[in-house]
Coordinates of N, CA and C in Angstrom, one line a residue:
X2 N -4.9 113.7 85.9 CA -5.8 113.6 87.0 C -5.7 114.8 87.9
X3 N -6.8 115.1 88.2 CA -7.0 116.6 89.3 C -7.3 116.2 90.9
X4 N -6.8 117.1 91.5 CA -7.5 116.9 92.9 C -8.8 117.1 92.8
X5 N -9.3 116.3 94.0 CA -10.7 116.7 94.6 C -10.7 118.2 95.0
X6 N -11.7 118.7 94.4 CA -11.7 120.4 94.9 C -13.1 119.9 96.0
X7 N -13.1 121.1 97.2 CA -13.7 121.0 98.2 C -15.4 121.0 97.6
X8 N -15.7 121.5 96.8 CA -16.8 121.4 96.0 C -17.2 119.4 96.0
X9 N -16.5 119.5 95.3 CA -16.6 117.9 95.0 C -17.1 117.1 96.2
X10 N -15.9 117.4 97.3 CA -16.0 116.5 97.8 C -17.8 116.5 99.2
X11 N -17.7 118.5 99.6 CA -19.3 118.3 99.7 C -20.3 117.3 99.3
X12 N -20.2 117.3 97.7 CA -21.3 117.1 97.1 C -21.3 115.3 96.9
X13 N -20.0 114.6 97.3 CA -19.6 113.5 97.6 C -20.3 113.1 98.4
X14 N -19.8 113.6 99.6 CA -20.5 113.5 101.1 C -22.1 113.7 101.2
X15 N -22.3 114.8 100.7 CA -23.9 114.8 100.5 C -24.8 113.9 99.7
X16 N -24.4 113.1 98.7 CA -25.4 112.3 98.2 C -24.5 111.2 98.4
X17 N -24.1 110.6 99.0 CA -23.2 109.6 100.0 C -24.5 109.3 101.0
X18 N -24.4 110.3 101.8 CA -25.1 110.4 102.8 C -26.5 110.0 102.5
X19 N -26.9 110.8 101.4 CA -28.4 110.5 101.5 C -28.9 109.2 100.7
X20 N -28.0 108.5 100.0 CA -27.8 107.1 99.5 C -28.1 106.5 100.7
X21 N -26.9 106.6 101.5 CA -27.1 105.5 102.6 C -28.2 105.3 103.6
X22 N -28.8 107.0 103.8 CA -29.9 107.1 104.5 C -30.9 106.6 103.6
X23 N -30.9 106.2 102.8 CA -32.7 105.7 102.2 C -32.7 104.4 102.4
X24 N -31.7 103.7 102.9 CA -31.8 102.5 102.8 C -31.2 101.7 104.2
X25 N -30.7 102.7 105.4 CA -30.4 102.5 106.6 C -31.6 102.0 107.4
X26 N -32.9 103.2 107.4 CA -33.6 102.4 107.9 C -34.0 101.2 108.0
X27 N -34.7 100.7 106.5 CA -35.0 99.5 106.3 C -34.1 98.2 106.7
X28 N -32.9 98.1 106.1 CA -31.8 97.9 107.0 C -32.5 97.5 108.4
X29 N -33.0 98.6 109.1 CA -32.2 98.6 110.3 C -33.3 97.5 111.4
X30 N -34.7 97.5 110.4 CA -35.9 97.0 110.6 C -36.0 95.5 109.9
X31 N -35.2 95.6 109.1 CA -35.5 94.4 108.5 C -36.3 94.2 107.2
X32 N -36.8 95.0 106.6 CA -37.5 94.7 105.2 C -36.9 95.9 104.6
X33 N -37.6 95.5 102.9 CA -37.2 96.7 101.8 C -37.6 98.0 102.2
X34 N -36.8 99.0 101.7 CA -37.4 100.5 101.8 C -38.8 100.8 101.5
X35 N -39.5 99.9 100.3 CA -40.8 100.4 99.2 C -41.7 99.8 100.7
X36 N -41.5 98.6 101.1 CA -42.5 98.0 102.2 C -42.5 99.1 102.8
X37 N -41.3 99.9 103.8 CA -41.5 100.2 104.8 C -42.4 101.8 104.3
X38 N -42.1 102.0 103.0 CA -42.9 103.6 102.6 C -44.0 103.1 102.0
X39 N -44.7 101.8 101.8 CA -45.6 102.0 101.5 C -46.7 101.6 103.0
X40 N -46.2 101.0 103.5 CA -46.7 100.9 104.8 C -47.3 102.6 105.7
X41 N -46.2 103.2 105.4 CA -46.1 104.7 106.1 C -46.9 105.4 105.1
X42 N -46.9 105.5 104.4 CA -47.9 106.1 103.3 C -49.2 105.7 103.1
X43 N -49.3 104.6 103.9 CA -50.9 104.0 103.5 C -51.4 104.6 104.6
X44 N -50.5 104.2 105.8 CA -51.3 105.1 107.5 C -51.6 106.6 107.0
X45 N -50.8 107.1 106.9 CA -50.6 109.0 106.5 C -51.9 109.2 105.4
X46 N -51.8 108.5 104.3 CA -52.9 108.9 103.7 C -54.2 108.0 103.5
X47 N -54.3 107.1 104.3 CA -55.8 106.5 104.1 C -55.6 105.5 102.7
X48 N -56.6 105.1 102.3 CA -57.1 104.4 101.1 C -56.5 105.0 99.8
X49 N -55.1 104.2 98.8 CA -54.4 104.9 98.0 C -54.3 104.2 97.0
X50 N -54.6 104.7 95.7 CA -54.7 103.5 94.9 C -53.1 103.4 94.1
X51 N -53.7 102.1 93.4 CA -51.5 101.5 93.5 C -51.2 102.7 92.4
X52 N -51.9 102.8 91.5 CA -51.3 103.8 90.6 C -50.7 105.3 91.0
X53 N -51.4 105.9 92.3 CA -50.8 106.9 93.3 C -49.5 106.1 94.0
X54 N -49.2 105.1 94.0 CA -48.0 104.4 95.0 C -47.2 104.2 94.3
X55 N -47.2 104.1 93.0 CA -46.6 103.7 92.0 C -45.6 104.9 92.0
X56 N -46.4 106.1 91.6 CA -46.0 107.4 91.5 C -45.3 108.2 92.4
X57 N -45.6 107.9 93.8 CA -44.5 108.2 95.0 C -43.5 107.6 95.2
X58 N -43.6 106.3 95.1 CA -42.1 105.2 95.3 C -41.3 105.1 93.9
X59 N -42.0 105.8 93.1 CA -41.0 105.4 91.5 C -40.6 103.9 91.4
X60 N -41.6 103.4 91.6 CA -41.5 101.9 91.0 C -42.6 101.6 89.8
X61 N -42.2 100.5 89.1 CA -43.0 99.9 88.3 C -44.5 99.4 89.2
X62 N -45.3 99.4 87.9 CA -46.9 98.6 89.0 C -47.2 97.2 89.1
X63 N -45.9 96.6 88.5 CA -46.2 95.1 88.8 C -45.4 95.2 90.4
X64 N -44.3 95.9 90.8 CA -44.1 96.0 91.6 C -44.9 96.1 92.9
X65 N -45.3 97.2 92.8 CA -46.6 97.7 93.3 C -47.4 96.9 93.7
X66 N -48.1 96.1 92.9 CA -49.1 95.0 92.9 C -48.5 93.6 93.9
X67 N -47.2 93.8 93.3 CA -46.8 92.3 94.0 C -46.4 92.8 95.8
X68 N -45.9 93.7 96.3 CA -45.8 94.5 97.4 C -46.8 94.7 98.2
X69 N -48.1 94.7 97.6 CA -49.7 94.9 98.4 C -49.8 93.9 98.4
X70 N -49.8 93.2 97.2 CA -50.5 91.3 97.9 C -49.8 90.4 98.6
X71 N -48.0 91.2 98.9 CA -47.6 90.0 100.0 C -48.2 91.0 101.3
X72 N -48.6 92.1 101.6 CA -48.6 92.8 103.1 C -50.8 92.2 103.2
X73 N -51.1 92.1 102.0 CA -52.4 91.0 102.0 C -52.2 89.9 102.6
X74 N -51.6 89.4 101.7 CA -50.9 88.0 102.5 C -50.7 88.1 104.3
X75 N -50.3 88.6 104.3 CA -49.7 88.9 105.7 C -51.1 89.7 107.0
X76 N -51.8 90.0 106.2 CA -53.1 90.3 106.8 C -53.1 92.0 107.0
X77 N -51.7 92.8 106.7 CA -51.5 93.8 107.0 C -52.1 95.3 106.2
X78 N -53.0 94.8 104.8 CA -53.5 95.0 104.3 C -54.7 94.7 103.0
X79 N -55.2 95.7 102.6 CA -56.6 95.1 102.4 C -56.9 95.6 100.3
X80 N -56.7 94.8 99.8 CA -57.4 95.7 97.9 C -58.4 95.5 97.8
X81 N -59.3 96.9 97.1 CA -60.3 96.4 96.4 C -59.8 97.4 95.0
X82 N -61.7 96.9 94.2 CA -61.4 98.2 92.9 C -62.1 99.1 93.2
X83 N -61.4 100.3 92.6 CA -62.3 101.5 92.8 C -63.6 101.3 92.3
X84 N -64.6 101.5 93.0 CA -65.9 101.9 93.0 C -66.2 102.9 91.5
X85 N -65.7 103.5 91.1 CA -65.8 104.9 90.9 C -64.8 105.1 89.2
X86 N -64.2 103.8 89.4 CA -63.4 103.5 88.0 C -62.3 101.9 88.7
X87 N -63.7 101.2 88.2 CA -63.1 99.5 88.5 C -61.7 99.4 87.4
X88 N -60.9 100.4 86.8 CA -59.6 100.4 86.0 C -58.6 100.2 86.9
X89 N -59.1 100.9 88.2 CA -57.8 101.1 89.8 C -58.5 100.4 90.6
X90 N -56.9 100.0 91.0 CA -56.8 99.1 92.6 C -57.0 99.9 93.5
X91 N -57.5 100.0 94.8 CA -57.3 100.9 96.0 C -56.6 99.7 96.9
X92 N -55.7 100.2 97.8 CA -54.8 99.3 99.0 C -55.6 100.5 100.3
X93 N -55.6 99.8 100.9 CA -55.8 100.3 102.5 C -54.9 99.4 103.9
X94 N -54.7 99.9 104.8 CA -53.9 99.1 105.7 C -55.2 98.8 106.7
X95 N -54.9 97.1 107.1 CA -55.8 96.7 107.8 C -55.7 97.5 109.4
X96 N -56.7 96.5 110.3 CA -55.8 97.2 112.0 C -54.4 96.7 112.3
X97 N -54.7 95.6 111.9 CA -53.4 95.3 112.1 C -52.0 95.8 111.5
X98 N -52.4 96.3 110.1 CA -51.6 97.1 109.2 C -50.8 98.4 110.0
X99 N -52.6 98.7 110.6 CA -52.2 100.8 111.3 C -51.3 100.0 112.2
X100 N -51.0 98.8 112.8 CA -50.4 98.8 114.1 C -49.3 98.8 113.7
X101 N -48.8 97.9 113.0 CA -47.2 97.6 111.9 C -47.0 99.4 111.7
X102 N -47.5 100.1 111.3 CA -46.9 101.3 110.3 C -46.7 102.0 111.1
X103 N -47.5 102.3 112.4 CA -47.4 103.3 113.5 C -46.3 102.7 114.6
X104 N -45.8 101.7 114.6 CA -45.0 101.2 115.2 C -43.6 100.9 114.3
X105 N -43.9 101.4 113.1 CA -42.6 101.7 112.1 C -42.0 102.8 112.7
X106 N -43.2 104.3 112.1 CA -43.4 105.5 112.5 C -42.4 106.0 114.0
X107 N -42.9 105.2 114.7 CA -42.0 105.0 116.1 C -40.8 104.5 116.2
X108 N -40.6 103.7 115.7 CA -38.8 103.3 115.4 C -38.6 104.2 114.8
X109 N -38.8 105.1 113.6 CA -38.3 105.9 113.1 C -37.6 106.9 113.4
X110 N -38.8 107.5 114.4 CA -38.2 108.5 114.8 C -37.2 108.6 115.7
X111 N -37.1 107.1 116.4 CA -35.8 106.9 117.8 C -34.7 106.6 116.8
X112 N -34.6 105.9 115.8 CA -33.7 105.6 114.7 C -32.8 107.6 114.1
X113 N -34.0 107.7 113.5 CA -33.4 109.6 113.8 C -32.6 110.5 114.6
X114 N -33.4 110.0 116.1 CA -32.6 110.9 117.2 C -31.2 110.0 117.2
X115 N -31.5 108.7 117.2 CA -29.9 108.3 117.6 C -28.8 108.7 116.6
X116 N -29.3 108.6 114.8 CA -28.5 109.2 114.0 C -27.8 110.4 114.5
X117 N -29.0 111.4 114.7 CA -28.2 112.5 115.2 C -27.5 113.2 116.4
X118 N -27.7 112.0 117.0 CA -27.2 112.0 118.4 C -25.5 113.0 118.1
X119 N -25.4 114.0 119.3 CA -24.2 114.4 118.8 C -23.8 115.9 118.1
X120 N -25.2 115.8 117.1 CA -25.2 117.1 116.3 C -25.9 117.8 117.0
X121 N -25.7 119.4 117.5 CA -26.4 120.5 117.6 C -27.2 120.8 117.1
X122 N -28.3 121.3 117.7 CA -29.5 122.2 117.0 C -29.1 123.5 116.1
X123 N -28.0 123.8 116.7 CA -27.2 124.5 115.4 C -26.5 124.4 114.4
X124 N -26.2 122.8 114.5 CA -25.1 122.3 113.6 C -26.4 122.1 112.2
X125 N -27.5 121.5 113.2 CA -28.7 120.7 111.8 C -29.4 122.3 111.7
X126 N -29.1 122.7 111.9 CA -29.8 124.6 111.5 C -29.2 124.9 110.2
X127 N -27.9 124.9 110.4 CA -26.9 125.4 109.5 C -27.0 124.3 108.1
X128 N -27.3 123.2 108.4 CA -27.3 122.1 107.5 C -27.8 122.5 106.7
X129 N -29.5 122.6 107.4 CA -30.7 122.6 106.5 C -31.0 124.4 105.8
X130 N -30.2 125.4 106.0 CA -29.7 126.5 106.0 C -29.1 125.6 104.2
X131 N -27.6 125.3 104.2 CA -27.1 125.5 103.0 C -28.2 124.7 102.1
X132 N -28.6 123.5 102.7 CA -29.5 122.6 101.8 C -30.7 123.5 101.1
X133 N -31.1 124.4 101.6 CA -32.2 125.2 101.0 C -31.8 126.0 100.1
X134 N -30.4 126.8 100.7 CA -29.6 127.9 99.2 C -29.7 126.8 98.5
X135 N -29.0 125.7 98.4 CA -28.5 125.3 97.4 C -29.8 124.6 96.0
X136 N -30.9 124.3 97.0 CA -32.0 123.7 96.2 C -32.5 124.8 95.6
X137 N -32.7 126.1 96.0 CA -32.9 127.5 95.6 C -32.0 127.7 94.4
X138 N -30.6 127.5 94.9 CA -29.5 127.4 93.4 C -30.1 127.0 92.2
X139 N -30.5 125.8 92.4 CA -30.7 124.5 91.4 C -31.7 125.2 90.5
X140 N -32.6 125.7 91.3 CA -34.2 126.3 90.8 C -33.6 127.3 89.6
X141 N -32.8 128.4 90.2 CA -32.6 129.6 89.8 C -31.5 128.7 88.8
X142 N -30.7 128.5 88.5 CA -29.9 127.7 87.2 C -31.3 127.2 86.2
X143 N -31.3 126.5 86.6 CA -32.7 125.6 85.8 C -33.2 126.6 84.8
X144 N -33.8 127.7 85.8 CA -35.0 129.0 85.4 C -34.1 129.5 83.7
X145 N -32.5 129.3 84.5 CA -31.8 130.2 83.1 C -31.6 129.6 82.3
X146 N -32.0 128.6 81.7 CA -31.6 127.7 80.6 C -32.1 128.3 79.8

């Protein structure tokens, strides 16, 4: 058995982290992660059909489907078929929907500050500093295969 070299343990810490953050908020609100992004993704982009929602959240489309007709249910959103190829669903968020999502939107972001409560505008400088070499890294490896 080997020690943890400092490498390691970064790269521990860093997808540690960002495990826990995809799933803190919802957590912190009270429903699944897919609700709370598809909620925020229906405000942000208008009328989206499930097969586009599918594709963003990396879920299956029975998923999908069952996800819009409980926030149906709930009055928070609205299906029809596309007009234009009755093959796709379109979801849209009702008013009541924009109110839920834009009132997500807003916890979110207080949820955010308080995470970072603490860290410097220099500390999250530097962060997002190595995070970019490093995604740059990934690119440039990849390119040399």
């Amino acid at each position: 058995m080997h020690d943890e070299t400092s490498e390691d343990r970064f790269f521990r810490e860093v997808g540690g982290t960002c495990a826990e953050l995809r799933q803190a908020f919802a957590r912190y609100v009270g429903m699944s992660a897919h609700r709370v992004q598809v909620l925020v993704r229906l405000r942000r982009q208008g009328e989206t059909s499930h097969s586009d929602l599918r594709q963003a959240l990396g879920v299956d489309g029975a998923s999908i489907t069952r996800l819009v007709k409980e926030l149906e249910g709930e009055g928070l959103a609205r299906r029809r078929l596309d007009p234009s190829d009755n093959r796709y669903t379109l979801a849209a968020l009702t008013p009541d929907g924009e109110r839920a999502a834009a009132d997500l939107e807003r916890s979110h972001q207080a949820y955010q500050e308080r995470l970072l409560d603490g860290v410097s505008a220099d500390e999250r400088e530097s962060v997002l500093r190595a995070l970019r070499h490093i995604r740059t890294n990934i690119t440039q490896q990849e390119e040399r295969r």
